Amino acid sequence: MAAAVRRKLTPLLAAAPHLLARRRHWIRSHCTSHLGFLSRSPLSEPEVDANASPVPGVKVLESFSEEFEIGSRIITIETGKIARFANGAVVIGMGDTKVLATVASSKGDGVRDFLPLTVDYQEKQYAQGIIPTTYMRREGAPKERELLCGRIIDRPIRPLFPAGFYHEVQVMASVLSSDGNQDPDVMAANATSAALMLSDIPWNGPIGVIRVGRIDGQFVFNPSMDELSSSDLNLVYACTQDKTLMIDVQARGISERDLEAGLKLAHPEAVKYIEPQIRLAEKAGKRKREYKLSMITERTIEKIKSLAEGPIEAVFTDSAYGKFERGEALDKITQDVKAKLEEENDEESLKVLPKTVDMVRKKIVRRRIIEKGLRVDGRRLDEVRPLFCEAGTYPILHGSSLFSRGDTQVLCTVTLGAPGDAQRLDSIVGPPTKRFMLHYSFPPFSINEVGKRTSLNRREVGHGTLAEKALLAVLPPEDELPYTVRINSEVMASDGSTSMATVCGGSMALMDAGIPLREQVAGVSVGLVSDVDPSTGAINDYCILTDILGLEDHLGDMDFKVAGTRKGITAIQLDIKPAGIPLDIICECLEPARKGRTHILNRMEQEIDSARTTHHGNPPPVSLRYSNDSLRRLLGPLGSHRKKIEQETGARIAVSDGTVTIVAKNQMIMEKAREKLDFLVGREIEVGRIYKGVVTSVKEYGAFVEFNGGQQGLLHISELSHEQVPKVSDAVSVGQELSLMCIGQDVRGNIKLSLKATLPQRGSKTKDAEETHDPFAPTKQMNVWASVENVSVCEENDEASNSNDSEGDETHTATHSTSSIVIRSASECDARDISATQHIKKKKKTRQTTKSTPRPYDRSSNDKSGRRSAVSSTQVRVKKENDNFQTILHSFVKDDANNEKKPISSGLSKVDASSLRLGDIVTAKVCQIRSHGLVLELGGGIRGMYKFEANGRRDFEVGNELHVRCSAFSSRGIPVFSLLRGD
């Protein structure tokens, strides 16, 4: 008894010898299974008779299944376990991915002139163990991917319904579980075919659907998602036993020869799905019931044909008719026939008049093409309609183009966004986001009709995705294109193949937006008109048409859309109307499609053949890379800093992987956002670049300015204006915003800023204006980052100094004319100022008490007041490498003062050593001329030095009186002067 129960519970084990005996080289099947839900474990029973009646409390579900292997994947199809009330229900499995497909048909009379077939494909998040993130925590309207998968199912099964079957049919496919390794769309199409075979709905199936990839030149059948990501081909192929039903291709420039090889390999593999479905239907299928077919009698056809054939042929003979003129003429013929039938009270013919007139039109057009090679508009069979191409149609947009082929016209626009603008996908397979989107719109006015705009439309989604696949292959890698790209295709007029026009227009619009495509992409639609033997279904004769009209698409057998570059194919979509077309004919269509595509590419490249490098309209997004510390300053607490910039400027700022992307509507907003971003975060400092900063503190020798993301620089008093500024506070104040130029850095790497470098000099307004308005003027290079230690100031040996004059001058030319200084922090300077002030007050008090008189400065003295106080308050130092020259100068000044070599001119005003400050203007006499500078006598026993400027004046003589400004103090306390202009 137990053995019998075990055989029922584990039919595979019980039937193992039988299965092994029937096993074939590529397919295995197993028998009917009885699965039960038991109230107690049957394994505890010793033995159960196989012929005994079911145990009470046991629900027996009779199920049937088939198992087979394709492309190293084990596939199972099963029926009877779930969805038992559906007309047909099948669960297909590959690994842990399971898909349920059900079919049902209405019981009405089916009185209509079309087949109302509805295919609904759904991926619910429970299939991957996730709760939806929507507000209601449940799935909403169908997503784009679900609509596309529904089309994959619909396109191959629709042609196989018998003519005249107009009963409503609904197919529902649901993903029950997903392991993420297999795309469920192909599985759902095969499960739908098996469900139709099991149902009582008349259908001329079954079909086989397979996916083919190519990795390293090798074709792979039923590739996993990981394998598909590294494949240069994604081919979905559907067929019957001997004919092709559907082709859908996304590729990276595959050649026609390689694609043909892939198609011929895909057909026998797809056929392997067919035999298991036939065997499953033999075991569990229903008898096909009798449905009422809406057939037109031969008498009605002949009667209407006799009335309408002559006028219709006259319309099609005249190639001068346009689309709407031809349509109006055909409608008038229909109305004339209707009037005659009404006179005869022929109600039967009146009911099927539109359908019958359409059949007459179809026969006339097809006969003229096959017998005479004449098309409706008078073109040759391989001729493409006249083309019009225009790039940059609307300059204010990031990219735009207008493409027309015959009467078909499409406007394409490109919008560039930040990486964060990428579309988020909720699919159970594939990537979570998409940074390239193409949205296709088909408004009613494009065919002169009135209609309502709805949400997602299956046709619009399908056509847009086809064009998106075609263009995706030529885009640069995402790491080289830091944008999210959206193409919007607006169909302005439609008369055949607007999706291929979208490919052409989208390619030109991307070029106009500055996207560096690998190659231009174009597309063309190829049609087929065949003469079929009604008794056998064999094709006697056929013609291939390039660039089909809307009427030729409607009355023909095939719409074969092929898009690609000069080198190969990037996308294909094949839809057919008869019950299959031989694969050889389809492969033959690839060559006319290539020729038509090349013709269109030639015309497109005449308009634009490379990506634009300048943007004439809205600025594209700007991507900047920053360190982690800079990004933290940008974001601020809870992103407050970034939000503030967005609110103040109207720009959008996205941060991702160390990259900051700014998106703005116009150039003014972009510049404003960049200024605020530079001020908050900062960038690598460039000499000669102008920065905006805020004065944080004002000293007697200059002002400290915060700029470039919190960095500090010193605006020295000598850099405030071209004119003399007696007091720093007269020119700037704390909190004031200034535009300053970075003029270099000191020996310790601190930053020096200049305000006067941004101001025009007196008497040079015209010159400055000319330089400002000359966009082609060369930029002056200032290498003021050169270290001061490399600048030779003076040598003890004059001959050695003179031999290096040229080198020293060249290096000095690269530096700013102001002497190099060391900038300490503002807080340190404040502390020094306080200390210096207290020291000065104490010294004054001592002077008042002792009544001592000022004396000449002596470096050997231990006095810490006077000049040393001034030096402490300004914190100014000359680089140590200049000590050689300073030592010579100091000894000269000391010896000269002690020995009194030259009398001091009475014309010099005596200078008090304790009162000399930075910026003071005095009159000095040249008392010594050195190779790289002068020794100046100020009077009162004080001497200083002046260093020659590059390309400056050097024609000095001993005894010359000069007007000089104190610009620095050496490390030994010796004042350093600069010449006033005019001296």
PDB file of C-alpha atoms in Angstrom, residues 76 192 342 435 442 457 486 533 778 785 865 966:
ATOM      1  CA  THR A  76       9.098  22.114 -18.039  1.00  0.00           C
ATOM      2  CA  THR A 192       0.635  31.065 -24.128  1.00  0.00           C
ATOM      3  CA  GLU A 342     -29.400  50.509 -50.772  1.00  0.00           C
ATOM      4  CA  ARG A 435      19.812  56.792 -18.373  1.00  0.00           C
ATOM      5  CA  PHE A 442       1.628  59.746 -32.178  1.00  0.00           C
ATOM      6  CA  ASN A 457      -0.253  53.379 -25.450  1.00  0.00           C
ATOM      7  CA  ARG A 486      15.902  61.921 -23.171  1.00  0.00           C
ATOM      8  CA  ASP A 533      -1.855  29.441 -53.640  1.00  0.00           C
ATOM      9  CA  PRO A 778      45.264  84.894 -26.771  1.00  0.00           C
ATOM     10  CA  TRP A 785      53.060  79.447  -9.002  1.00  0.00           C
ATOM     11  CA  SER A 865      60.557  97.659  19.853  1.00  0.00           C
ATOM     12  CA  CYS A 966      57.717 100.371   1.841  1.00  0.00           C
TER      13      CYS A 966
END
